[in-house]
Every structure is written in structure tokens, then in C-alpha cells.
Amino acid sequence: MSITPEKLRYLNSHEWAFVADDSSGIATIGISAFAVEELTDLVFMALPKVGQTLTAGSEFGEVESVKAVSPMYSPVSGTVVEIHSALVDKLESLSVDPYNEGWIIKVKMSDPSELSGLLDWESYQKQCSH
Amino acid sequence: MQADMPGLLILDPPQSGEINMAVDEALLKNAISDGPVVMRIYQWDRPTLSLGHFQRLEDRDSNPLIAKLPWVRRKTGGGAIVHDLELTYSIVIPNRIDQPTKGHSESLYRAIHLSLVENLRSLGWDAKLSETCTCSMSASREPEPFLCFLRRSPVDILVNGDKMVGSAQRRSATGLLQHGSFLLRRSQSTPELCGLLDATADLISVGQENLRRKNSFDVSSAVDGWIDFLVQALQAGLRKNLRVDWRLGTLGDLCKIAWERTGSRPEQR
């Protein structure tokens, strides 16, 4: 299934979360096209370990662009159940398709109600245009 | 443009790599949203290798001149730097509630480096931005050189084709840290890299004289003059993005600001 940005929820620090319309309670997390463009050429990404526990708003990894290091924050609380380890060797796919090929981690949510506190597409776009 | 932000300029004495990096990390970690922009200019008390945040320590081992140096890891990205006959700067800009984080600020790099280029050119040096990139996203996908000053990013500063100033950033929830290094002289640990003052004697003489004339103070030593040059150029570059009302201060002044904000002044007699 293709993920489109309009379906996602966002942190104001540019991470997105996608939850499939099923009962898995798993959120797929990545960074937005806006963030990828602002970061410019990406050269390195540090990811968490499967099984690591995250709280909403906590740092789950770091990304380095040409000489700039930025933290990535988790939009939801839960446990990391999958990481996109192949992404580290093909960071250019984030520039091509940050919402599908560019997913970063999957988290089994401990509190799905946190999703309602995230920005919807319209609010996120407004923030980016400031 | 926003109203003037307070700015604190700190001119620190040479210190160890551990202290220098700890101070910069603390400045970023404790940046207050309505607190000052901090610019710190400093040197290192012995030749020291600083590694970019993600660099592997073992990558220094192939270079015996570098492998024997004390080392420290930076919070900022990029390549390794031998801090010897150079000046280092750090700038910490707190995140503002009214200015949400928008990823990295290449515009800040560019504004600061363009200002340095303009100021170097005004003194007679053939300075320009690199406008080329050796990053691993390029077509060749060759690994980048270990040393920052052998790498090229589009906004690095070249003088006569050699890189003289490189900068790197780190974003956090509290603000932005930008580090930069300005090579003054060739280091024995990196003989392949020349500094600004390794250019021809005539050029140095003209540049130093122009620097003395440009500044109202007495340039008692080359380093003092270049510290002042760096401060003026950095502040002019920042002015293109931010209006900052600068004053000279110390790390102690920052502690006092933090006490005022938090009401946690230590008990005293």
C-alpha cells in the first residue's frame, strides 16, 4: 500500500507517523520531504535497536547531512519492532520517496491515543510555510 | 526580521579538547529559548584531533602523525580536524518559540562564510566559496577524506584553492550549534594542509597591514588581530539572518542568566 503525505500525522520537528487501518497497533515512522530537502545531501544515519523502548518526543536516532547532525524524534511511545537497516546504505531514496522507500522504523505503540496530539497534514504544511 | 536578540561574545583562553567540547555541548544543551545567542572564540592548549560525530576513531591509525595526538569527539558532523595553529569558533542559537525548527540552516553557513570571504578579500586574499562537494552522495561514491580540510562542501572557504575555513552544525531540541575552524598556519601534524599565513610573505605583509589599518586597536600579535577579524566577520554574517545585540561576556554571565530564569541561584553567605 502506498503511503501519501496527506494520510500522515507529524511532529513539528518533521517526523511522520503512519498507522495502517488494521489492528496491529504498529506505527511506521519517517521524516518528511520538507525535512529531507532542508537537510540537503544525507551521508549517515544512526538507527535504534529492535526492542528499544521509545517515549513520544524522545530521540530515536540521528541523521547526518553534509556536516550537520540532527536528532530524529519519535512521534509515539512504544517498542521498536523493525528498523529499515537497508536505508542506511541508500539514503538517496529518502530524497526520491520519503514516505514509502524512506520509512525508518516501525514501532508497536503503547498508547495509540498519542496520535491525536500530532499535527495533521494541513497543520504541518502551515508550520512549514512560516 | 525579528527584534534584536541578546548576544554574548566569549573569548576563551586555550583549553583542553575535553573542556572545549564539553563547554560547547553544555551551551547547546542549556540554550534558553529567550536567552542569548552565544559566540565563543577559542584555541586548544595542545595540538588535538577532533573527530566528527560519526567518524571512526580507528580511521586515524593509518596516519602516524595524527594517531599520536590527544583526541576528542565533536557533537557536530563532518571530518576530523587537527586543532593546532588555528582559531575555533562556536555559535549557539537557541530555538525560538516563534521560529520553529526547520531542519538545517545552510543559509546560516553560507551567510557566515560569505562574510568571511568578503572580509578576507578586502585584506587582499584570493578567497571564495568552494561550490564543489566531495560528499558520499556524489556520483563516485568514494569515501570522503578523513580530514575535514581535505573534504569540500559547497560553502567551504578556499584561499588560493586551499580550504582555510570549514564549519559543521548540530541541531537539537534546544537550538543550533555551529562549529568552525580557521587555519592560520601549517601544523606539523598535517603538513599537507597550509594555513592562511603560509601564503607568500608579500601577501601576508599586505594582509596584516590591511588588517591593522582596518581595526582601530593596536594589533599586538597576529593571533589577536585574527581573533578580532574572525569576530567581526562572524557577526557581520550572522546579521544577514539575525539581529543580535552583542556584548562581551563570560561563561559566568551565562550562569547568572540561567539563575535569573530558573530562580535557582546557589545559596550563599
Short mmCIF file of C-alpha atoms in Angstrom, two decimals, chain B:
data_model
loop_
_atom_site.label_atom_id
_atom_site.label_comp_id
_atom_site.label_asym_id
_atom_site.label_seq_id
_atom_site.Cartn_x
_atom_site.Cartn_y
_atom_site.Cartn_z
CA MET B 1 13.32 40.28 10.72
CA GLN B 2 12.78 39.69 14.45
CA ALA B 3 13.65 42.24 17.13
CA ASP B 4 17.21 42.27 18.45
CA MET B 5 18.23 39.12 20.31
CA PRO B 6 20.78 39.38 23.10
CA GLY B 7 24.20 38.08 22.18
CA LEU B 8 27.15 37.10 24.33
CA LEU B 9 30.67 37.04 22.89
CA ILE B 10 33.07 34.85 24.87
CA LEU B 11 36.81 34.99 24.14
CA ASP B 12 38.20 31.98 25.97
CA PRO B 13 41.83 31.13 26.72
CA PRO B 14 43.32 27.96 25.24
CA GLN B 15 41.94 24.86 26.96
CA SER B 16 41.98 21.09 26.52
CA GLY B 17 39.86 19.43 23.86
CA GLU B 18 37.75 17.79 26.53
CA ILE B 19 36.92 21.14 28.13
CA ASN B 20 36.37 22.92 24.82
CA MET B 21 33.90 20.31 23.58
CA ALA B 22 32.20 19.99 26.96
CA VAL B 23 31.60 23.74 27.06
CA ASP B 24 30.08 23.81 23.58
CA GLU B 25 27.90 20.80 24.35
CA ALA B 26 26.70 22.45 27.55
CA LEU B 27 25.98 25.72 25.72
CA LEU B 28 23.72 23.85 23.29
CA LYS B 29 22.09 21.64 25.90
CA ASN B 30 21.28 24.60 28.14
CA ALA B 31 20.28 27.08 25.43
CA ILE B 32 17.24 29.01 26.63
CA SER B 33 14.56 30.00 24.13
CA ASP B 34 14.67 33.66 25.16
CA GLY B 35 18.33 33.51 26.15
CA PRO B 36 21.33 34.91 24.32
CA VAL B 37 22.95 33.82 21.10
CA VAL B 38 26.45 32.78 22.19
CA MET B 39 29.59 33.16 20.11
CA ARG B 40 32.74 31.63 21.56
CA ILE B 41 36.22 32.02 20.07
CA TYR B 42 38.90 29.75 21.41
CA GLN B 43 42.12 27.81 20.91
CA TRP B 44 43.43 24.49 22.22
CA ASP B 45 46.18 24.13 24.81
CA ARG B 46 47.97 21.41 22.79
CA PRO B 47 47.58 20.05 19.25
CA THR B 48 44.41 17.96 19.42
CA LEU B 49 42.42 15.88 16.95
CA SER B 50 38.65 16.40 16.95
CA LEU B 51 36.58 13.72 15.24
CA GLY B 52 33.29 14.41 13.50
CA HIS B 53 30.33 12.94 15.39
CA PHE B 54 30.07 9.77 13.31
CA GLN B 55 33.74 9.23 12.43
CA ARG B 56 35.53 6.03 13.49
CA LEU B 57 38.47 6.51 15.83
CA GLU B 58 40.44 3.74 14.11
CA ASP B 59 40.45 5.70 10.86
CA ARG B 60 43.18 7.91 12.33
CA ASP B 61 45.55 4.96 12.77
CA SER B 62 46.84 5.00 9.19
CA ASN B 63 48.37 8.43 9.79
CA PRO B 64 51.12 8.21 12.44
CA LEU B 65 51.37 11.99 12.81
CA ILE B 66 47.69 12.17 13.75
CA ALA B 67 47.41 8.87 15.64
CA LYS B 68 49.66 10.10 18.46
CA LEU B 69 47.62 13.23 19.18
CA PRO B 70 45.11 13.51 22.01
CA TRP B 71 41.62 13.32 20.59
CA VAL B 72 38.07 14.34 21.35
CA ARG B 73 34.76 13.79 19.57
CA ARG B 74 32.65 16.75 18.45
CA LYS B 75 28.86 16.85 18.62
CA THR B 76 28.90 18.34 15.12
CA GLY B 77 29.35 16.36 11.92
CA GLY B 78 31.98 16.48 9.19
CA GLY B 79 35.59 15.34 9.08
CA ALA B 80 38.44 15.31 11.59
CA ILE B 81 40.35 18.49 12.42
CA VAL B 82 43.79 18.95 13.94
CA HIS B 83 43.43 21.97 16.16
CA ASP B 84 46.90 23.42 16.30
CA LEU B 85 47.77 26.75 14.69
CA GLU B 86 44.16 27.71 14.09
CA LEU B 87 41.20 29.50 15.67
CA THR B 88 38.00 27.68 16.53
CA TYR B 89 34.59 29.30 16.84
CA SER B 90 31.29 28.03 18.14
CA ILE B 91 27.94 29.74 17.75
CA VAL B 92 24.86 28.57 19.65
CA ILE B 93 21.49 29.93 18.53
CA PRO B 94 18.58 28.96 20.79
CA ASN B 95 15.38 27.71 19.19
CA ARG B 96 12.70 30.38 19.47
CA ILE B 97 9.09 29.60 20.16
CA ASP B 98 8.18 31.92 17.28
CA GLN B 99 10.74 30.37 14.96
CA PRO B 100 10.08 26.61 14.75
CA THR B 101 12.97 24.35 13.81
CA LYS B 102 13.18 23.86 10.06
CA GLY B 103 15.97 21.36 9.62
CA HIS B 104 19.46 22.63 8.98
CA SER B 105 20.28 26.12 8.11
CA GLU B 106 22.54 26.14 5.09
CA SER B 107 21.66 29.81 4.81
CA LEU B 108 23.46 30.40 8.10
CA TYR B 109 26.58 28.59 6.87
CA ARG B 110 26.51 30.48 3.65
CA ALA B 111 25.93 33.91 5.21
CA ILE B 112 28.75 33.45 7.71
CA HIS B 113 31.18 32.04 5.16
CA LEU B 114 30.34 34.68 2.57
CA SER B 115 31.09 37.33 5.17
CA LEU B 116 34.45 35.70 5.90
CA VAL B 117 35.18 35.54 2.16
CA GLU B 118 34.33 39.24 1.73
CA ASN B 119 36.50 40.22 4.69
CA LEU B 120 39.43 38.09 3.51
CA ARG B 121 39.15 39.54 0.01
CA SER B 122 39.12 43.06 1.46
CA LEU B 123 42.52 42.25 3.02
CA GLY B 124 43.92 41.02 -0.29
CA TRP B 125 43.47 37.26 -0.10
CA ASP B 126 42.04 35.37 -3.08
CA ALA B 127 39.16 33.85 -1.09
CA LYS B 128 36.00 32.21 -2.45
CA LEU B 129 33.41 29.57 -1.65
CA SER B 130 34.25 26.05 -2.82
CA GLU B 131 30.92 25.41 -4.60
CA THR B 132 32.03 21.77 -5.00
CA CYS B 133 31.26 18.72 -2.90
CA THR B 134 33.17 15.54 -2.01
CA CYS B 135 30.28 14.12 -0.01
CA SER B 136 29.45 10.43 -0.46
CA MET B 137 26.21 11.28 -2.25
CA SER B 138 28.26 12.35 -5.25
CA ALA B 139 28.41 10.13 -8.33
CA SER B 140 31.74 8.46 -7.45
CA ARG B 141 30.55 7.28 -4.00
CA GLU B 142 34.18 7.24 -2.88
CA PRO B 143 34.58 7.55 0.87
CA GLU B 144 35.32 11.09 1.94
CA PRO B 145 38.83 12.00 3.14
CA PHE B 146 39.35 11.60 6.91
CA LEU B 147 40.41 15.21 7.41
CA CYS B 148 37.83 17.99 7.17
CA PHE B 149 40.28 20.24 5.37
CA LEU B 150 40.74 17.69 2.56
CA ARG B 151 36.97 17.49 2.01
CA ARG B 152 34.94 20.00 0.05
CA SER B 153 31.39 21.14 0.62
CA PRO B 154 29.88 23.96 -1.44
CA VAL B 155 30.20 26.57 1.32
CA ASP B 156 33.75 25.79 2.46
CA ILE B 157 36.15 28.70 2.12
CA LEU B 158 39.11 28.34 -0.22
CA VAL B 159 42.10 30.67 -0.43
CA ASN B 160 44.31 30.15 -3.46
CA GLY B 161 42.50 26.83 -3.89
CA ASP B 162 43.23 25.52 -0.36
CA LYS B 163 40.50 25.14 2.24
CA MET B 164 41.02 27.61 5.08
CA VAL B 165 37.67 27.56 6.90
CA GLY B 166 35.28 24.66 7.43
CA SER B 167 32.18 24.58 9.59
CA ALA B 168 29.72 21.97 10.80
CA GLN B 169 26.41 22.06 12.63
CA ARG B 170 24.33 20.17 15.13
CA ARG B 171 20.62 20.68 15.66
CA SER B 172 18.90 19.79 18.91
CA ALA B 173 15.58 20.41 20.59
CA THR B 174 17.15 23.44 22.29
CA GLY B 175 18.96 25.10 19.41
CA LEU B 176 21.67 25.04 16.77
CA LEU B 177 25.41 24.68 17.34
CA GLN B 178 27.76 25.68 14.55
CA HIS B 179 31.46 24.90 14.88
CA GLY B 180 34.12 26.28 12.60
CA SER B 181 37.88 26.14 12.24
CA PHE B 182 40.07 28.82 10.66
CA LEU B 183 43.58 27.61 9.73
CA LEU B 184 46.27 30.20 10.39
CA ARG B 185 49.50 28.22 9.95
CA ARG B 186 50.57 24.79 8.74
CA SER B 187 50.66 22.24 11.58
CA GLN B 188 53.50 19.71 11.85
CA SER B 189 50.78 17.09 12.33
CA THR B 190 49.15 17.93 8.99
CA PRO B 191 51.96 19.06 6.68
CA GLU B 192 49.68 18.55 3.69
CA LEU B 193 47.46 21.46 4.83
CA CYS B 194 48.55 25.06 4.65
CA GLY B 195 47.16 27.92 6.70
CA LEU B 196 46.26 31.42 5.66
CA LEU B 197 49.62 32.79 6.74
CA ASP B 198 51.54 30.17 4.76
CA ALA B 199 50.87 32.16 1.61
CA THR B 200 53.67 34.29 0.14
CA ALA B 201 55.44 36.66 2.53
CA ASP B 202 54.37 39.68 0.45
CA LEU B 203 50.75 38.71 0.66
CA ILE B 204 50.97 38.18 4.41
CA SER B 205 52.63 41.54 4.86
CA VAL B 206 49.94 43.32 2.84
CA GLY B 207 47.15 41.40 4.55
CA GLN B 208 48.48 42.06 8.05
CA GLU B 209 48.95 45.76 7.29
CA ASN B 210 45.43 45.97 5.86
CA LEU B 211 44.13 44.21 8.96
CA ARG B 212 45.95 46.70 11.23
CA ARG B 213 44.56 49.66 9.29
CA LYS B 214 41.04 48.27 9.27
CA ASN B 215 40.92 47.88 13.04
CA SER B 216 41.17 50.79 15.40
CA PHE B 217 43.09 48.85 18.03
CA ASP B 218 46.77 48.04 18.08
CA VAL B 219 47.38 44.62 16.64
CA SER B 220 49.96 43.47 19.17
CA SER B 221 50.20 39.99 17.73
CA ALA B 222 48.99 38.21 14.64
CA VAL B 223 46.65 35.95 16.60
CA ASP B 224 44.97 38.83 18.48
CA GLY B 225 44.36 40.59 15.18
CA TRP B 226 42.88 37.48 13.60
CA ILE B 227 40.62 36.84 16.58
CA ASP B 228 39.17 40.31 16.12
CA PHE B 229 38.91 39.74 12.37
CA LEU B 230 37.02 36.48 12.96
CA VAL B 231 34.62 38.06 15.46
CA GLN B 232 33.78 40.94 13.13
CA ALA B 233 33.28 38.69 10.11
CA LEU B 234 31.13 36.18 12.01
CA GLN B 235 28.95 38.92 13.49
CA ALA B 236 28.52 40.54 10.08
CA GLY B 237 27.50 37.19 8.59
CA LEU B 238 25.02 36.48 11.36
CA ARG B 239 23.47 39.92 10.83
CA LYS B 240 22.15 38.69 7.47
CA ASN B 241 19.94 36.16 9.32
CA LEU B 242 19.52 37.53 12.84
CA ARG B 243 19.64 40.88 14.58
CA VAL B 244 21.83 40.36 17.62
CA ASP B 245 22.83 42.92 20.22
CA TRP B 246 26.30 41.73 21.22
CA ARG B 247 28.18 42.26 24.45
CA LEU B 248 31.44 40.78 25.68
CA GLY B 249 30.95 38.28 28.49
CA THR B 250 32.00 35.08 30.16
CA LEU B 251 30.58 31.64 30.88
CA GLY B 252 29.85 33.02 34.36
CA ASP B 253 27.46 35.56 32.80
CA LEU B 254 25.55 32.69 31.23
CA CYS B 255 25.24 31.01 34.63
CA LYS B 256 23.79 34.22 36.04
CA ILE B 257 21.26 34.39 33.19
CA ALA B 258 20.26 30.78 33.92
CA TRP B 259 19.87 31.58 37.65
CA GLU B 260 17.60 34.51 36.81
CA ARG B 261 15.44 32.34 34.53
CA THR B 262 15.14 29.40 36.91
CA GLY B 263 15.38 31.12 40.28
CA SER B 264 17.97 28.53 41.26
CA ARG B 265 20.76 30.83 42.41
CA PRO B 266 23.05 28.89 44.78
CA GLU B 267 22.72 29.64 48.49
CA GLN B 268 25.45 31.91 49.77
CA ARG B 269 26.52 33.73 52.91
#
